[in-house]
Coordinates of C-alpha atoms and ligand atoms in Angstrom, one line a residue:
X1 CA 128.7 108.3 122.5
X2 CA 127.8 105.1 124.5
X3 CA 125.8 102.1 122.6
X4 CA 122.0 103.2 121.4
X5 CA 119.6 100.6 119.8
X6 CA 116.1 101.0 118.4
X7 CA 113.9 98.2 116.6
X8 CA 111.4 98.7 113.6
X9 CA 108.8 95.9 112.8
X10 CA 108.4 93.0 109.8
X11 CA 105.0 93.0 107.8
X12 CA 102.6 90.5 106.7
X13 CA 100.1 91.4 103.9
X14 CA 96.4 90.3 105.2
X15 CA 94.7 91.5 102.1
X16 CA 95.2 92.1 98.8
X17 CA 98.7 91.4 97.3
X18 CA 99.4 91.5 93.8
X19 CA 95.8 93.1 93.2
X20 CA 97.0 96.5 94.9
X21 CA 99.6 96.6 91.6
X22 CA 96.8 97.6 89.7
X23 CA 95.3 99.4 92.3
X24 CA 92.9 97.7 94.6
X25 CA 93.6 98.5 98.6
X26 CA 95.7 96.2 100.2
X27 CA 95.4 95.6 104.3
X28 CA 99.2 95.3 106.0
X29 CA 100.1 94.7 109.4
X30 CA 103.3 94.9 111.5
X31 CA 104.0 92.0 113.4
X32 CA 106.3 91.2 116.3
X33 CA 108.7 89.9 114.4
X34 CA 111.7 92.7 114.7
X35 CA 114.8 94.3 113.5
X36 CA 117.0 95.4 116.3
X37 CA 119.9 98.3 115.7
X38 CA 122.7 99.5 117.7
X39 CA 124.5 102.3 117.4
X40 CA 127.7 103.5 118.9
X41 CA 130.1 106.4 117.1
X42 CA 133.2 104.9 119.1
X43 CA 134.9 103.4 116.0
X44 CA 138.1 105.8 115.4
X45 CA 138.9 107.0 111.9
X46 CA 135.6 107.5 109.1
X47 CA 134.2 104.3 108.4
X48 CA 130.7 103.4 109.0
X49 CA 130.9 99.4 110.1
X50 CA 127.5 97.2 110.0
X51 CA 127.7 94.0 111.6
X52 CA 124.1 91.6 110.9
X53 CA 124.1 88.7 112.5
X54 CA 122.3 87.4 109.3
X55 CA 125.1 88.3 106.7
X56 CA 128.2 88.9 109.0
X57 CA 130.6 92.2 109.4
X58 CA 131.2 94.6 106.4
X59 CA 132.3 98.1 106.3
X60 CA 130.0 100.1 104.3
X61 CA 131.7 103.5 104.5
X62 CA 134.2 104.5 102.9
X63 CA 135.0 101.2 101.3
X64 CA 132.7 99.5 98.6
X65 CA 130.0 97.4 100.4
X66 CA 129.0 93.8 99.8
X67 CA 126.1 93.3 97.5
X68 CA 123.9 92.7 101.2
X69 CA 125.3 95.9 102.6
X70 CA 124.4 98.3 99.3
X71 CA 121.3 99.8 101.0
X72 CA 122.8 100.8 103.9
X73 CA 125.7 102.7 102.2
X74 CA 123.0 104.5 100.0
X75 CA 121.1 106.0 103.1
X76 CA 124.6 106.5 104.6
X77 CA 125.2 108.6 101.1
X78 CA 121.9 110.5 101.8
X79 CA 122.7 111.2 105.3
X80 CA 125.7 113.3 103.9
X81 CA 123.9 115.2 101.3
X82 CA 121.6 116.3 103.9
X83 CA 124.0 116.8 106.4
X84 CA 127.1 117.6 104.8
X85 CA 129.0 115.4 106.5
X86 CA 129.4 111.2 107.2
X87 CA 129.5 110.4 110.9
X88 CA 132.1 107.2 111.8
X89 CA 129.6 105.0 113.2
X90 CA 129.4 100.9 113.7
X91 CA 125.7 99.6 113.8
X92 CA 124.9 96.2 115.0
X93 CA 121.8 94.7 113.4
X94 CA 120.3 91.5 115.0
X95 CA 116.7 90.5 112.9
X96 CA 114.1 87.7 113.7
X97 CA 112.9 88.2 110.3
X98 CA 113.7 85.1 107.5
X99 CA 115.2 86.8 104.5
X100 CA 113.3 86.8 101.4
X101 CA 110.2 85.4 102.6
X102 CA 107.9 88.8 102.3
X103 CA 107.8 89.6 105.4
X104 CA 109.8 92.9 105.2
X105 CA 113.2 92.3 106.5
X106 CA 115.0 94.8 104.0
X107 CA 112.5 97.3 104.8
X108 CA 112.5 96.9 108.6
X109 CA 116.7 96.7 108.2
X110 CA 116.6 99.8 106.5
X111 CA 114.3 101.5 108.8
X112 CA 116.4 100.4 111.8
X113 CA 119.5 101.6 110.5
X114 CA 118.1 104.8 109.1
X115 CA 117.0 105.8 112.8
X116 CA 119.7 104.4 114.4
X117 CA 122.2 106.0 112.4
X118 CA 120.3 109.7 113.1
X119 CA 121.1 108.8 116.9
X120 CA 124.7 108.6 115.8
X121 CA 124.2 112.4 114.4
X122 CA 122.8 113.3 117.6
X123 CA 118.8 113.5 116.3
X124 CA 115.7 111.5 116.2
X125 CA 114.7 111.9 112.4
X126 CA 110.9 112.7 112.3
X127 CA 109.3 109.2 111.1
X128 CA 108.3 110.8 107.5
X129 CA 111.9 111.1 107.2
X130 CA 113.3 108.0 107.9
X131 CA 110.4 106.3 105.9
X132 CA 111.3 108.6 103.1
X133 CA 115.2 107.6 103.4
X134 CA 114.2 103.4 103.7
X135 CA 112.0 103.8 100.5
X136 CA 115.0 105.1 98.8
X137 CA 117.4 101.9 100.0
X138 CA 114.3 100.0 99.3
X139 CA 114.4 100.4 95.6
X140 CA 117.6 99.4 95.6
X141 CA 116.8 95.7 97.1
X142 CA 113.6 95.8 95.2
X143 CA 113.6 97.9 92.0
X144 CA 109.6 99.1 91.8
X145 CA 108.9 98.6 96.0
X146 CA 105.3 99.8 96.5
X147 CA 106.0 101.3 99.3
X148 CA 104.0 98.7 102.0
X149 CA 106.9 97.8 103.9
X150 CA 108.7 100.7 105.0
X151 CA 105.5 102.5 105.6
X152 CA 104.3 99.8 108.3
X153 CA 107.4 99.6 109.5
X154 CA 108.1 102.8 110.3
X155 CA 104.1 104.1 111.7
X156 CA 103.4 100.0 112.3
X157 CA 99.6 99.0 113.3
X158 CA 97.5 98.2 110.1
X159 CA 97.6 100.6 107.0
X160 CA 95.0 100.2 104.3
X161 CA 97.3 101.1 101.3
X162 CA 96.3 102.3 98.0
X163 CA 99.1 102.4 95.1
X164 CA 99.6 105.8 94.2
X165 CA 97.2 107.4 96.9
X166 CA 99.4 106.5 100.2
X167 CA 98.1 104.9 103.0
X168 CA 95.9 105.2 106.2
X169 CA 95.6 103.8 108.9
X170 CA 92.9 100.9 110.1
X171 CA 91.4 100.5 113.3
X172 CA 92.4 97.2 114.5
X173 CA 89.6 95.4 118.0
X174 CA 91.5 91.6 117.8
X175 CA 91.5 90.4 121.2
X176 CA 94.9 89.3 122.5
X177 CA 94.2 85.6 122.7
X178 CA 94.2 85.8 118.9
X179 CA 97.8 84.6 117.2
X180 CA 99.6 84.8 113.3
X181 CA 101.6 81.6 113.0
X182 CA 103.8 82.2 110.2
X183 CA 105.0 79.5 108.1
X184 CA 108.2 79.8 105.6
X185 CA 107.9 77.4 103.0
X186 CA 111.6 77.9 102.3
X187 CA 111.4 77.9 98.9
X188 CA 112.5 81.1 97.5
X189 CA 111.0 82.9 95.1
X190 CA 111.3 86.0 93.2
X191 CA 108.3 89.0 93.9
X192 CA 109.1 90.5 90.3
X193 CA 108.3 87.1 88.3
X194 CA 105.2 86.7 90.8
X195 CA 103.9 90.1 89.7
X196 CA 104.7 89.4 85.7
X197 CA 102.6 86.2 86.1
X198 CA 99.9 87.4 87.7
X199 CA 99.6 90.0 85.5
X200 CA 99.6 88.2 82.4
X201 CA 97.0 85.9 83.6
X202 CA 94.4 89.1 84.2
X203 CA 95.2 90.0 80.5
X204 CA 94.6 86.7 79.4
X205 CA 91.3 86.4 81.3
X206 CA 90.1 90.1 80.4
X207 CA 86.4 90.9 81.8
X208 CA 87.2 87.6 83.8
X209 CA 90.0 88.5 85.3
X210 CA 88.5 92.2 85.9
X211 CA 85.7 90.5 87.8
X212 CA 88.1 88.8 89.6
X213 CA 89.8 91.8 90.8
X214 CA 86.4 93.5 92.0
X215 CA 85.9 90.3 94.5
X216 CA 88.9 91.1 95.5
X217 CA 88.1 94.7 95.8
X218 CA 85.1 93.9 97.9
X219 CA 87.1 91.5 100.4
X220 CA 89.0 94.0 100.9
X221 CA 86.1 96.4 102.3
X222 CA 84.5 93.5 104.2
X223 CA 88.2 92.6 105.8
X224 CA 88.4 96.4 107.1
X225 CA 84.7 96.0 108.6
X226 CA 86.0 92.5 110.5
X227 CA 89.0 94.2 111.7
X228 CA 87.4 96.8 113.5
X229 CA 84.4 94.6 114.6
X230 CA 86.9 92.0 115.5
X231 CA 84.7 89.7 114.0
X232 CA 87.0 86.5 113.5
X233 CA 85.4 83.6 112.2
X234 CA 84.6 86.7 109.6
X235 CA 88.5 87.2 108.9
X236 CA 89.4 83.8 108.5
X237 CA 86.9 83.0 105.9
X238 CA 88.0 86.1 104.3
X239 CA 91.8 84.7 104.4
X240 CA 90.4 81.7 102.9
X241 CA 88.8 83.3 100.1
X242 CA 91.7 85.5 99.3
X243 CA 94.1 82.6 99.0
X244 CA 91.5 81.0 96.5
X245 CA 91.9 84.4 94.3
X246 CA 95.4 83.8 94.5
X247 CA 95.6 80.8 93.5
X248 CA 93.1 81.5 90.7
X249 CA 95.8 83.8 89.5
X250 CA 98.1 81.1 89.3
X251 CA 100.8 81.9 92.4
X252 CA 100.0 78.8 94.7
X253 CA 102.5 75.7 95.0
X254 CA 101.3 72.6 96.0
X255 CA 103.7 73.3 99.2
X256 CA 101.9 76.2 99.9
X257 CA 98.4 74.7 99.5
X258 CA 99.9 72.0 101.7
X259 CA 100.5 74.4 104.5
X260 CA 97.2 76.4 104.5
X261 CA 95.3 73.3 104.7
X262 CA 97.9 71.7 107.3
X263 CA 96.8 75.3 109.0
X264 CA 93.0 74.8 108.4
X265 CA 92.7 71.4 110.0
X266 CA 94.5 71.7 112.9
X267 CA 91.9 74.3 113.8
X268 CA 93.1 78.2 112.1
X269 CA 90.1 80.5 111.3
X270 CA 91.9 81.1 108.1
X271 CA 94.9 80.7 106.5
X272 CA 96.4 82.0 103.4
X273 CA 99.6 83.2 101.2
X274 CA 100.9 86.1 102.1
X275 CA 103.2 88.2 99.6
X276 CA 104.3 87.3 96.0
X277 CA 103.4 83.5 96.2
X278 CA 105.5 80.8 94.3
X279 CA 107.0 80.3 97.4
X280 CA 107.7 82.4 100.8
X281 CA 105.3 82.4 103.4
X282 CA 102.1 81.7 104.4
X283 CA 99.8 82.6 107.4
X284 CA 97.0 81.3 109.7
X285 CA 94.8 83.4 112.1
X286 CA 94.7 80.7 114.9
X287 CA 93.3 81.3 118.8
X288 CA 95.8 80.7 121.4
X289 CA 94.4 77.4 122.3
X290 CA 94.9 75.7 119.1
X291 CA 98.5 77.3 118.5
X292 CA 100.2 74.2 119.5
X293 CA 98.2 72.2 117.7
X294 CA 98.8 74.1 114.1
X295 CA 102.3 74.9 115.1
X296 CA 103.1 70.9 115.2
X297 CA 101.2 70.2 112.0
X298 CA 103.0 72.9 109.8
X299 CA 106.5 72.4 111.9
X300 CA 106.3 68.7 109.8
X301 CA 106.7 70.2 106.4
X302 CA 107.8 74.0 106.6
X303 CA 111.2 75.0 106.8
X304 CA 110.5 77.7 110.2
X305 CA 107.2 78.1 111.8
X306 CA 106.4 81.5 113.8
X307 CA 104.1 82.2 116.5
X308 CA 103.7 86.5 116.3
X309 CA 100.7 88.6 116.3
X310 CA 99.9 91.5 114.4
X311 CA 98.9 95.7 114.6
X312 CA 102.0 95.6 116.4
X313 CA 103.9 98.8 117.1
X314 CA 106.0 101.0 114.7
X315 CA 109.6 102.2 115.1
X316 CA 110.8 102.6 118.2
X317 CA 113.5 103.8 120.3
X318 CA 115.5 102.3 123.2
Ligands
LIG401 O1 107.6 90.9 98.1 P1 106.3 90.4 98.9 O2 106.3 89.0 99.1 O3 106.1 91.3 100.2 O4 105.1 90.7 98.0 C1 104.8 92.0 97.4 C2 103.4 92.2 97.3 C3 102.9 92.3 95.8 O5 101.6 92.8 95.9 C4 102.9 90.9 95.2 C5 103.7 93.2 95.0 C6 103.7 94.7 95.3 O6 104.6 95.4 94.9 O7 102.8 95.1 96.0

């Protein structure tokens, strides 16, 4: 078998994160940001090799992988309960995405390796599948995933996503002159400790912190209204206001605050956290004329600055 590759998509939460654990709707996006696999079965004997230009060469199969390497063997595993057998395979993986930052670059590993691995038994899994299969190697990188980032990355576009009630898709109008700059803070943080303050704060607060939720609720439903209308003065403001709720509930760092207003001044609609907080990322919603000018001012304090866009497309082949 000659050398296949296919690429699945990184995320970026718009709206919503940490309130869609206790089940508000949260607004995902894929961005262009991308995982690339290859896949050739021309490797002699039965090991399954990954080679990541992030974490370096490992063999996965038969031999005990690195700590980095753990979710691939486990979809390897699954591919040989379902199909009875392991295929000798190597799989190069070459991501854009920073690790750790919340942008999805376990899940759109996972996914990249799930598909191209299929190619290596000779099919195209059907994309429930190999979202099914990266959920599974998911929750061994993340322990409770939600679910978000394997979804997008496998259908991509924008998913409104409900905990517990699955996801559907948004219909997304932004004209192309419209960019996400992306900026890693570099400070890394943990999703799990994010989520256990948050959630102590909104039992601290009680009806409080329950209002606070329901604002949160309702930018939610205005966001999906912008997106379609592709109302963007709208969906900055709205980025705005969701990065105040999130720092109400107590995941903002100075850094962070630093960079959203860096963002803001040199001329974003909006900018906000995106993810757990405490760290990470951030994003700005920023037309193509004033790129340059937020890129320069965020480029003096963050550790890596990205230009992308978002409602990008899913998994694909080739
Ligand atoms: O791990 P991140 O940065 O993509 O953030 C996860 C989003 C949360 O809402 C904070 C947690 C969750 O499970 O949805």
């Amino acid at each position: 078998m000659s050398e296949y590759c296919v690429s699945a998509p990184g995320k970026v939460i718009l709206f919503g994160e940490h309130f869609v654990v206790e089940g508000v709707p949260a607004i995902a996006s894929a961005i262009g940001l991308r995982v690339r696999a290859c896949v050739t079965t021309e490797v002699g004997g039965d090991r399954v090799i990954v080679e990541s230009n992030v974490f370096g060469k490992a063999e996965v199969y038969p031999a005990k992988p690195p700590s980095w390497a753990s979710q691939f063997r486990r979809i390897i595993e699954l591919f040989g309960e379902r199909f009875g057998e392991i295929v000798a395979a190597k799989i190069t993986i070459e991501s854009s995405l920073p690790v750790g930052a919340g942008l999805g670059s376990s899940a759109a590993s996972a996914v990249a390796f799930t598909a191209a691995y299929g190619l290596a038994y000779g099919i195209r899994l059907p994309l429930p599948e190999v979202s099914q299969l990266a959920f599974e190697a998911e929750k061994l990188v993340h322990g409770k995933p939600s679910g978000i980032d394997n979804t997008i990355s496998c259908y991509g576009g924008t998913i409104l996503y409900t905990r517990g009630r699955g996801f559907e898709h948004l219909d997304v109008n932004l004209p192309q002159t419209v960019k996400l700059v992306i900026a890693d803070s570099g400070i890394q943080r943990s999703t799990k400790q994010a989520v256990s303050l948050v959630l102590a704060r909104k039992r601290k607060l009680g009806k409080l912190g329950d209002m606070i939720y329901d604002v949160a609720r309702e930018l939610v439903h205005k966001a999906i209204d912008a997106l379609r209308r592709a109302d963007i003065e709208l969906l900055g403001e709205l980025m705005d206001v969701n990065h105040g709720l999130l720092n109400a509930m107590g995941v903002s760092l100075p850094e962070l605050e630093t960079l959203v207003h860096r963002a803001r001044r040199a001329g974003a609609y909006g900018a906000k956290i995106t993810g757990a907080g405490l760290g990470g990322t951030i994003i700005a919603l920023v037309d193509d004329d004033r790129v340059d000018n937020v890129v320069r001012s965020l480029s003096e304090v963050a550790a890596k600055v990205f230009i992308t866009s978002i409602n990008g497309p899913g998994l694909k082949y080739g």
